[in-house]
Short mmCIF file of C-alpha atoms in Angstrom, two decimals:
data_model
loop_
_atom_site.label_atom_id
_atom_site.label_comp_id
_atom_site.label_asym_id
_atom_site.label_seq_id
_atom_site.Cartn_x
_atom_site.Cartn_y
_atom_site.Cartn_z
CA UNK A 937 51.11 95.70 35.13
CA UNK A 938 51.52 92.95 32.33
CA UNK A 939 53.40 89.98 33.65
CA UNK A 940 56.69 90.43 32.17
CA UNK A 941 56.56 94.32 33.51
CA UNK A 942 55.51 92.88 37.40
CA UNK A 943 59.32 90.82 36.54
CA UNK A 944 61.19 93.28 35.46
CA UNK A 945 60.27 95.14 38.52
CA UNK A 946 60.66 92.07 41.02
CA UNK A 947 64.52 91.49 39.80
CA UNK A 948 65.28 94.89 40.57
CA UNK A 949 63.62 95.35 43.97
CA UNK A 950 65.59 92.11 44.67
CA UNK A 951 68.73 93.81 43.82
CA UNK A 952 68.97 91.14 40.73
CA UNK A 953 69.28 93.68 37.97
CA UNK A 954 71.32 97.16 38.03
CA UNK A 955 71.21 100.23 36.05
CA UNK A 956 74.63 101.78 35.86
CA UNK A 957 78.14 100.89 34.27
CA UNK A 958 79.34 97.98 33.77
CA UNK A 959 81.63 95.39 31.95
CA UNK A 960 80.57 91.82 30.59
CA UNK A 961 82.65 89.05 30.72
CA UNK A 962 83.57 89.14 27.18
CA UNK A 963 84.31 92.71 28.02
CA UNK A 964 81.40 95.29 26.74
CA UNK A 965 80.89 98.06 28.65
CA UNK A 966 76.81 97.76 29.51
CA UNK A 967 74.30 99.96 30.48
CA UNK A 968 72.54 97.38 32.65
CA UNK A 969 73.65 93.67 34.59
CA UNK A 970 71.69 90.84 35.71
CA UNK A 971 73.03 88.70 38.93
CA UNK A 972 70.65 86.02 39.97
CA UNK A 973 73.13 85.37 43.17
CA UNK A 974 71.27 88.62 44.70
CA UNK A 975 68.44 85.82 45.26
CA UNK A 976 69.52 85.34 48.53
CA UNK A 977 66.34 85.05 50.79
CA UNK A 978 63.21 82.38 51.24
CA UNK A 979 61.11 85.32 50.30
CA UNK A 980 62.70 86.20 47.06
CA UNK A 981 63.89 82.55 45.72
CA UNK A 982 59.81 81.38 46.64
CA UNK A 983 58.71 84.83 43.87
CA UNK A 984 61.23 83.82 41.41
CA UNK A 985 60.31 80.08 41.58
CA UNK A 986 56.59 81.08 40.94
CA UNK A 987 57.78 83.15 37.80
CA UNK A 988 59.60 79.95 36.78
CA UNK A 989 57.09 77.80 37.41
CA UNK A 990 54.21 79.91 35.66
CA UNK A 991 56.66 79.98 32.29
CA UNK A 992 57.35 76.35 32.32
CA UNK A 993 53.46 76.11 32.38
CA UNK A 994 53.35 78.39 29.79
CA UNK A 995 56.13 76.62 27.49
CA UNK A 996 56.77 72.84 28.64
CA UNK A 997 53.69 71.57 30.32
CA UNK A 998 52.78 68.25 29.34
CA UNK A 999 55.98 67.87 27.32
CA UNK A 1000 58.54 67.25 29.85
CA UNK A 1001 58.68 65.53 33.30
CA UNK A 1002 62.10 65.72 34.71
CA UNK A 1003 64.09 69.92 35.88
CA UNK A 1004 67.38 69.56 35.34
CA UNK A 1005 70.10 72.71 37.60
CA UNK A 1006 73.45 72.91 36.47
CA UNK A 1007 75.54 73.18 39.46
CA UNK A 1008 76.25 75.99 41.15
CA UNK A 1009 73.02 78.75 40.47
CA UNK A 1010 70.73 76.04 38.37
CA UNK A 1011 70.60 73.69 41.84
CA UNK A 1012 68.42 76.25 43.95
CA UNK A 1013 66.68 77.22 40.67
CA UNK A 1014 65.49 73.80 39.69
CA UNK A 1015 64.89 72.50 43.35
CA UNK A 1016 62.92 75.30 43.89
CA UNK A 1017 60.75 75.60 40.60
CA UNK A 1018 59.77 72.20 41.32
CA UNK A 1019 58.05 72.30 44.75
CA UNK A 1020 56.00 75.49 42.74
CA UNK A 1021 55.13 73.77 40.29
CA UNK A 1022 53.72 70.93 42.83
CA UNK A 1023 51.90 73.34 44.67
CA UNK A 1024 50.96 75.88 42.72
CA UNK A 1025 49.38 73.68 39.75
CA UNK A 1026 49.29 70.11 40.85
CA UNK A 1027 52.47 69.04 38.27
CA UNK A 1028 54.97 66.56 40.60
CA UNK A 1029 58.00 66.25 38.11
CA UNK A 1030 61.04 64.88 39.55
CA UNK A 1031 64.43 67.26 39.48
CA UNK A 1032 68.16 66.07 38.45
CA UNK A 1033 71.04 68.18 39.49
CA UNK A 1034 74.44 67.07 38.94
CA UNK A 1035 78.35 67.83 41.00
CA UNK A 1036 81.33 69.96 39.91
CA UNK A 1037 83.27 66.98 41.32
CA UNK A 1038 82.45 63.28 40.65
CA UNK A 1039 81.58 61.83 44.01
CA UNK A 1040 83.67 57.94 44.37
CA UNK A 1041 82.55 56.51 47.09
CA UNK A 1042 78.58 56.32 48.07
CA UNK A 1043 76.14 56.45 45.97
CA UNK A 1044 78.91 58.14 43.63
CA UNK A 1045 78.52 59.59 40.01
CA UNK A 1046 78.02 62.95 39.38
CA UNK A 1047 74.23 62.89 39.51
CA UNK A 1048 72.09 63.79 41.96
CA UNK A 1049 68.24 62.81 42.36
CA UNK A 1050 66.66 61.39 39.42
CA UNK A 1051 68.66 59.63 37.70
CA UNK A 1052 66.96 58.82 34.42
CA UNK A 1053 66.30 55.08 35.06
CA UNK A 1054 63.94 55.09 31.90
CA UNK A 1055 63.36 57.39 28.87
CA UNK A 1056 63.03 61.36 30.30
CA UNK A 1057 62.07 64.32 28.77
CA UNK A 1058 64.27 67.84 30.33
CA UNK A 1059 63.89 70.80 30.73
CA UNK A 1060 67.15 72.90 32.11
CA UNK A 1061 66.39 75.77 34.77
CA UNK A 1062 69.27 78.18 34.14
CA UNK A 1063 69.41 81.61 35.65
CA UNK A 1064 71.22 83.93 32.25
CA UNK A 1065 73.69 82.82 29.40
CA UNK A 1066 75.61 84.97 27.76
CA UNK A 1067 77.90 82.56 24.88
CA UNK A 1068 75.94 79.64 25.64
CA UNK A 1069 79.15 77.74 27.48
CA UNK A 1070 77.48 76.18 30.76
CA UNK A 1071 74.66 74.85 28.18
CA UNK A 1072 77.42 73.41 26.18
CA UNK A 1073 79.14 71.73 29.04
CA UNK A 1074 75.35 70.32 30.39
CA UNK A 1075 74.35 68.72 26.88
CA UNK A 1076 77.31 66.78 26.58
CA UNK A 1077 76.84 65.46 30.53
CA UNK A 1078 73.76 64.62 29.41
CA UNK A 1079 74.73 63.98 26.25
CA UNK A 1080 76.32 60.55 28.08
CA UNK A 1081 73.19 59.63 29.41
CA UNK A 1082 70.96 56.95 27.67
CA UNK A 1083 67.82 57.57 29.03
CA UNK A 1084 67.99 62.06 28.80
CA UNK A 1085 66.31 63.74 26.68
CA UNK A 1086 66.48 67.54 26.90
CA UNK A 1087 63.39 69.15 25.02
CA UNK A 1088 64.14 72.81 26.91
CA UNK A 1089 65.64 75.48 28.58
CA UNK A 1090 64.16 77.89 30.62
CA UNK A 1091 66.09 81.38 31.68
CA UNK A 1092 65.08 83.92 33.24
CA UNK A 1093 66.56 86.94 31.21
CA UNK A 1094 67.49 86.74 27.11
CA UNK A 1095 69.97 89.28 26.70
CA UNK A 1096 69.99 88.73 23.21
CA UNK A 1097 73.27 90.11 22.15
CA UNK A 1098 75.13 88.72 19.07
CA UNK A 1099 77.77 86.49 19.07
CA UNK A 1100 80.38 86.18 16.48
CA UNK A 1101 77.70 83.76 14.36
CA UNK A 1102 75.41 86.59 14.53
CA UNK A 1103 72.97 84.60 16.35
CA UNK A 1104 72.23 85.43 19.97
CA UNK A 1105 72.97 82.50 22.79
CA UNK A 1106 69.52 81.51 22.80
CA UNK A 1107 68.83 81.14 18.99
CA UNK A 1108 72.42 79.49 18.71
CA UNK A 1109 71.64 76.50 22.17
CA UNK A 1110 68.02 76.33 20.04
CA UNK A 1111 69.26 75.78 16.54
CA UNK A 1112 72.36 73.85 17.39
CA UNK A 1113 70.74 71.24 19.49
CA UNK A 1114 67.23 71.26 18.64
CA UNK A 1115 65.79 72.67 21.67
CA UNK A 1116 63.18 75.23 22.78
CA UNK A 1117 64.80 77.64 24.42
CA UNK A 1118 63.17 80.44 25.88
CA UNK A 1119 63.19 83.07 28.40
CA UNK A 1120 60.46 85.07 31.60
CA UNK A 1121 61.55 87.88 29.89
CA UNK A 1122 64.05 89.45 27.77
CA UNK A 1123 65.58 92.78 26.89
CA UNK A 1124 62.89 94.16 24.79
CA UNK A 1125 61.07 93.57 27.57
CA UNK A 1126 62.80 95.43 29.86
CA UNK A 1127 63.51 98.32 27.50
CA UNK A 1128 59.53 98.60 26.58
CA UNK A 1129 58.96 98.46 30.85
CA UNK A 1130 61.28 101.36 30.91
CA UNK A 1131 59.48 103.43 28.13
CA UNK A 1132 56.86 103.90 30.93
CA UNK A 1133 58.05 106.91 32.88
CA UNK A 1134 56.50 105.65 36.14
CA UNK A 1135 58.16 102.21 35.81
CA UNK A 1136 61.24 104.76 35.75
CA UNK A 1137 60.34 106.24 39.10
CA UNK A 1138 59.47 103.19 40.53
CA UNK A 1139 62.38 102.28 40.54
CA UNK A 1140 64.50 105.26 40.79
CA UNK A 1141 66.12 104.37 37.06
CA UNK A 1142 68.81 106.50 36.91
CA UNK A 1143 68.77 109.54 34.12
CA UNK A 1144 68.99 108.69 30.63
CA UNK A 1145 69.32 105.40 31.10
CA UNK A 1146 66.47 104.49 28.38
CA UNK A 1147 68.75 105.95 25.51
CA UNK A 1148 71.96 103.76 27.05
CA UNK A 1149 69.83 100.92 26.94
CA UNK A 1150 68.80 101.97 23.06
CA UNK A 1151 72.09 102.01 22.32
CA UNK A 1152 73.96 99.04 23.94
CA UNK A 1153 70.79 96.95 22.11
CA UNK A 1154 71.72 99.11 18.82
CA UNK A 1155 75.03 98.26 18.96
CA UNK A 1156 75.35 94.79 20.17
CA UNK A 1157 71.97 93.35 20.08
CA UNK A 1158 70.28 90.65 17.72
CA UNK A 1159 67.85 92.24 14.99
#
């Protein structure tokens, strides 16, 4: 298996990638659904962080000193990824996450972790993005921090679905903010995985799922 195949298989094994009949927030009927909230054991989070750390090293090594995890799902992701970068690659990055509600006592403020005391290049660690709303909120918050310089965004799966402007959410974020937006895998990688009969058997894929994913990609995907 390729490293992307390994990640897709891992997503299915962990229950984070499901095939069937689902409805997205935008109301689209989709044959697959991604929920990284299913990573709820130490073992699965550790494995997930290994994939994030490897993707960071591939795309952002030497480009950033800090990982930022938006509340709530981004918090364990950025912390675990920072640990893997230290343990596996000897890269000692700082990490930061935000509170949903600003704390008005104790240390105060909305940030926990590194507070950007000096000019810092940042990679945002997210699970998935659909319309880019959460990234917009994060960028607005970090724009208030004088020393915070966001250079990248790393997510687990890029669905590559069209927004109203014809771009995918990842493309839109990249173009709008001028940062490097990357994913560990995309829907195209998932399709390549499903095209191999042995892979479909290994994950007990529903009958006809490949054709359904093809059709969904054709209807809603970016070109």
